[in-house]
């Protein structure tokens, strides 16, 4: 047998284990740099990716046989690696959909990782699962879901959309699902199409419906498409509604979509990765009315709950559907149970082993209360509206998408410019704004128009940062005229 | 427009932001408890899940409107929540496939989360991507992959297996893939079947092949199954090989499987979530010979690289295949590029936003050098062989699976017992061993036999813990006779 081939006695290999003192020293070294870094965020440039390829080449190295001092490694990370990026954690980050990065959540994650208990099965970690289940129940409550709903924490919107699609496929389509049709708008996040691709749907099965002047899906066009597909022998089964698009923050008419889904017996999915937590505010509830009628909802706590990257969520109204789509077990697994109040997360999600994601959500909410998050979200809504008001009166600027949530899209325009000219001007304008490195904004295409977007979502972004963005827009406009 | 409905001026909402002093205090409070907890791991019981449902009920609470002091919350987590679980981080954890939980990695994760930069696109964070790409290149080197291979870090084996299957589906099957057949053994981890289910394959498309007395797939049976399926009009496309099963640590004959895959033009996938990093050792390389011929390999750094839960990896030999299966982009996304040495991870994986997983792998390897991990893995191999040697001479014990890697499966047996009797005895034996709470082991079924498993994989498990397990097995045996 193989056992005879090994030399004995084998040496005790404990060099990876740190003493209490070594742990303290390592954490102190990391903490000192991290806290100084976070404190300096408002003074850091909004991006610093120049020379990125050169940096990457300089960092390339062979697998190290021997170790290096931690302080030296942390210096490299804090001095060279982290600064050379978009400052996604800073107050001037108004690009894409900003993530937060609450320090409280990072601390919770440290606790979860260093204690390293397994939270995928209730019976082996009832307390860990209970805290995570609390968080999911609170989220259900925020969107107005009933008690029998269930949820999972994921790493982000993409995997949440994927699990939603897999759940809908299981509930609404036969084993041969290849004629199943998904309906999105031309503003839908590409992760929905990607989810369909990963789930095995043929490329042509995602039907893209046009949007109106507020970038909401055109309801009559959706109805016609569904009818046409039925006539052609296709099997409509899912409408993916937007509750806050990435381009403009548009929220589809969720009540109208729920009516159609009900009538046509389709699964209504709401991608509320960006918009969902605005349901904590009165204004958000008004805008998101009808979301509680969706069969599944994607929320990203790392967006509108300000948490660090890697924290997504999927809620399914008919909780057991999540399990029907994801459950599979084996002889070597621990005992599972069936009380939906005490879930075995591995049966509800694609993941088996994974980090205890619940704590990083639970700790900040418990420390501050949900009211603090509500107030922060109210501020973001108001800041975007103020920004829109000021952009609206800025000479040469036209608002292309009024803020529905906390995002405004706009562009420079003048009578006589054709769309190509305008696009060139606006790309140059964006570059000039970002060249100041006080704020960072991004553009997108809306139809043929290139537009600039200003998205207020970081908990670190207040009126001063938005004011700075407006100043830099004004200055860049002046430079270009 | 909506903007008129909001009251102005809106208040500045900055209560979620912590000052430097508040950050220090919060981290200190967490660090004090975490380090004391980790230091006490060897003295903690190996499990404490009694009364779990009661605990879970007591933790259930409504969404809090207002906050609570962090110290109080951390006390709850450290005193009530974490202890009431399997002590998956302790030296006596010999169950399932143990994860590690290197403190060094938890610190790295804290840094990544608190600084919260986005690492999914090279151009926006070249340094972050470069460090993660280094790690992936090192992993490729460990398994003997060529330069053109590519990889992704995932949350664990399940999502890695899923992405491997999706990649193979894209490479080897037409758009209508429903006749595609997957070949596994009866020892294959259920996440492979789950991956097939999530990817949309009909239930019957996973063909389960029997194993020999060492729990390796029966090669002739596999060949016959492939031939029979071809005759029946099915489309064989993927063999999922085991490089360390969960039940016994068995490693299939990877060279024979590579030959078949080559001849039959099938995708060879190797699930090396548990076993892969043993390729760092001479013994492991011998056992895993042929793994470099697999088209894709799953590794779990949170298993045999001792990291905390939530760190998996998929490597694909033909790197661009990963991209063909996962790439999709959109107008609002940053510029991507094509240098395979500087990957855009979002194009290679199902995830878009996610945490910067690279740092938690990079820091421990850089701090200690890979040699320290090699020595630790050599120790695990030797410990399992020593345990097997001692179990082999224990009266009334029979080894059911000799250690191929760091796992031995055994059971109590006596002449005259039928399998049902033996199973009852062994279940009771396992309960008595675990009742001492010094170590924690789990059982599984091998065919009709219930067996006990002793898996040595934590970096905290040394000879003393294994000796304790053997003592407790002996004592439990005596009690039962």
GROMACS .gro file of N, CA and C in nm, chain B residues 4-53:
model
  150
  485UNK      N    1  -3.974   6.717  -0.761
  485UNK     CA    2  -4.046   6.817  -0.684
  485UNK      C    3  -4.106   6.763  -0.556
  486UNK      N    4  -4.111   6.632  -0.544
  486UNK     CA    5  -4.181   6.573  -0.430
  486UNK      C    6  -4.095   6.564  -0.304
  487UNK      N    7  -3.965   6.586  -0.320
  487UNK     CA    8  -3.879   6.566  -0.203
  487UNK      C    9  -3.859   6.697  -0.128
  488UNK      N   10  -3.862   6.689   0.004
  488UNK     CA   11  -3.836   6.809   0.084
  488UNK      C   12  -3.690   6.851   0.068
  489UNK      N   13  -3.663   6.980   0.070
  489UNK     CA   14  -3.526   7.030   0.067
  489UNK      C   15  -3.512   7.141   0.169
  490UNK      N   16  -3.393   7.172   0.218
  490UNK     CA   17  -3.272   7.097   0.189
  490UNK      C   18  -3.269   6.964   0.263
  491UNK      N   19  -3.205   6.869   0.204
  491UNK     CA   20  -3.197   6.736   0.269
  491UNK      C   21  -3.081   6.737   0.369
  492UNK      N   22  -3.099   6.665   0.478
  492UNK     CA   23  -2.993   6.662   0.578
  492UNK      C   24  -2.876   6.576   0.531
  493UNK      N   25  -2.757   6.612   0.575
  493UNK     CA   26  -2.638   6.530   0.549
  493UNK      C   27  -2.649   6.404   0.635
  494UNK      N   28  -2.641   6.287   0.571
  494UNK     CA   29  -2.656   6.160   0.644
  494UNK      C   30  -2.521   6.090   0.648
  495UNK      N   31  -2.446   6.115   0.755
  495UNK     CA   32  -2.313   6.056   0.759
  495UNK      C   33  -2.292   5.967   0.881
  496UNK      N   34  -2.401   5.923   0.939
  496UNK     CA   35  -2.387   5.845   1.063
  496UNK      C   36  -2.327   5.706   1.041
  497UNK      N   37  -2.330   5.658   0.916
  497UNK     CA   38  -2.269   5.526   0.889
  497UNK      C   39  -2.117   5.534   0.878
  498UNK      N   40  -2.066   5.655   0.864
  498UNK     CA   41  -1.921   5.673   0.848
  498UNK      C   42  -1.855   5.676   0.985
  499UNK      N   43  -1.748   5.602   0.999
  499UNK     CA   44  -1.677   5.598   1.127
  499UNK      C   45  -1.553   5.687   1.119
  500UNK      N   46  -1.522   5.752   1.229
  500UNK     CA   47  -1.395   5.824   1.238
  500UNK      C   48  -1.282   5.724   1.253
  501UNK      N   49  -1.159   5.769   1.238
  501UNK     CA   50  -1.043   5.682   1.259
  501UNK      C   51  -1.048   5.617   1.396
  502UNK      N   52  -1.083   5.696   1.495
  502UNK     CA   53  -1.090   5.645   1.632
  502UNK      C   54  -1.199   5.539   1.645
  503UNK      N   55  -1.313   5.564   1.585
  503UNK     CA   56  -1.423   5.465   1.590
  503UNK      C   57  -1.385   5.336   1.518
  504UNK      N   58  -1.314   5.351   1.405
  504UNK     CA   59  -1.268   5.230   1.334
  504UNK      C   60  -1.174   5.150   1.422
  505UNK      N   61  -1.080   5.219   1.484
  505UNK     CA   62  -0.983   5.149   1.570
  505UNK      C   63  -1.056   5.077   1.683
  506UNK      N   64  -1.148   5.146   1.746
  506UNK     CA   65  -1.219   5.085   1.860
  506UNK      C   66  -1.297   4.961   1.817
  507UNK      N   67  -1.366   4.973   1.703
  507UNK     CA   68  -1.446   4.860   1.655
  507UNK      C   69  -1.356   4.741   1.620
  508UNK      N   70  -1.248   4.770   1.549
  508UNK     CA   71  -1.160   4.661   1.510
  508UNK      C   72  -1.093   4.599   1.633
  509UNK      N   73  -1.055   4.683   1.729
  509UNK     CA   74  -0.994   4.629   1.852
  509UNK      C   75  -1.091   4.536   1.924
  510UNK      N   76  -1.216   4.579   1.931
  510UNK     CA   77  -1.316   4.497   1.999
  510UNK      C   78  -1.331   4.362   1.929
  511UNK      N   79  -1.331   4.365   1.798
  511UNK     CA   80  -1.343   4.240   1.722
  511UNK      C   81  -1.215   4.158   1.732
  512UNK      N   82  -1.101   4.226   1.725
  512UNK     CA   83  -0.972   4.156   1.725
  512UNK      C   84  -0.949   4.084   1.857
  513UNK      N   85  -0.976   4.154   1.967
  513UNK     CA   86  -0.956   4.097   2.101
  513UNK      C   87  -1.032   3.965   2.112
  514UNK      N   88  -1.157   3.968   2.072
  514UNK     CA   89  -1.241   3.847   2.083
  514UNK      C   90  -1.197   3.740   1.983
  515UNK      N   91  -1.162   3.783   1.862
  515UNK     CA   92  -1.125   3.685   1.758
  515UNK      C   93  -0.996   3.613   1.795
  516UNK      N   94  -0.897   3.688   1.839
  516UNK     CA   95  -0.768   3.627   1.870
  516UNK      C   96  -0.780   3.535   1.992
  517UNK      N   97  -0.853   3.581   2.093
  517UNK     CA   98  -0.875   3.493   2.209
  517UNK      C   99  -0.947   3.365   2.165
  518UNK      N  100  -1.042   3.380   2.075
  518UNK     CA  101  -1.116   3.265   2.024
  518UNK      C  102  -1.023   3.168   1.951
  519UNK      N  103  -0.942   3.221   1.863
  519UNK     CA  104  -0.852   3.134   1.785
  519UNK      C  105  -0.750   3.067   1.877
  520UNK      N  106  -0.698   3.143   1.973
  520UNK     CA  107  -0.602   3.083   2.066
  520UNK      C  108  -0.664   2.970   2.147
  521UNK      N  109  -0.792   2.981   2.173
  521UNK     CA  110  -0.858   2.879   2.257
  521UNK      C  111  -0.911   2.761   2.177
  522UNK      N  112  -0.894   2.763   2.045
  522UNK     CA  113  -0.951   2.656   1.962
  522UNK      C  114  -0.914   2.515   2.010
  523UNK      N  115  -0.788   2.491   2.047
  523UNK     CA  116  -0.754   2.355   2.089
  523UNK      C  117  -0.826   2.312   2.217
  524UNK      N  118  -0.870   2.408   2.297
  524UNK     CA  119  -0.940   2.374   2.422
  524UNK      C  120  -1.092   2.374   2.405
  525UNK      N  121  -1.138   2.422   2.291
  525UNK     CA  122  -1.284   2.426   2.270
  525UNK      C  123  -1.337   2.287   2.233
  526UNK      N  124  -1.463   2.260   2.269
  526UNK     CA  125  -1.521   2.133   2.227
  526UNK      C  126  -1.526   2.125   2.074
  527UNK      N  127  -1.523   2.003   2.023
  527UNK     CA  128  -1.518   1.986   1.878
  527UNK      C  129  -1.653   2.014   1.811
  528UNK      N  130  -1.757   2.019   1.893
  528UNK     CA  131  -1.888   2.059   1.840
  528UNK      C  132  -1.976   2.096   1.958
  529UNK      N  133  -2.078   2.175   1.933
  529UNK     CA  134  -2.169   2.218   2.040
  529UNK      C  135  -2.300   2.264   1.980
  530UNK      N  136  -2.365   2.175   1.909
  530UNK     CA  137  -2.487   2.215   1.838
  530UNK      C  138  -2.615   2.171   1.910
  531UNK      N  139  -2.600   2.119   2.031
  531UNK     CA  140  -2.722   2.080   2.104
  531UNK      C  141  -2.808   2.204   2.127
  532UNK      N  142  -2.937   2.185   2.123
  532UNK     CA  143  -3.027   2.298   2.147
  532UNK      C  144  -3.025   2.402   2.036
  533UNK      N  145  -2.985   2.357   1.919
  533UNK     CA  146  -2.971   2.451   1.807
  533UNK      C  147  -3.101   2.519   1.768
  534UNK      N  148  -3.210   2.443   1.770
  534UNK     CA  149  -3.337   2.504   1.728
  534UNK      C  150  -3.382   2.610   1.828
   0.00000   0.00000   0.00000
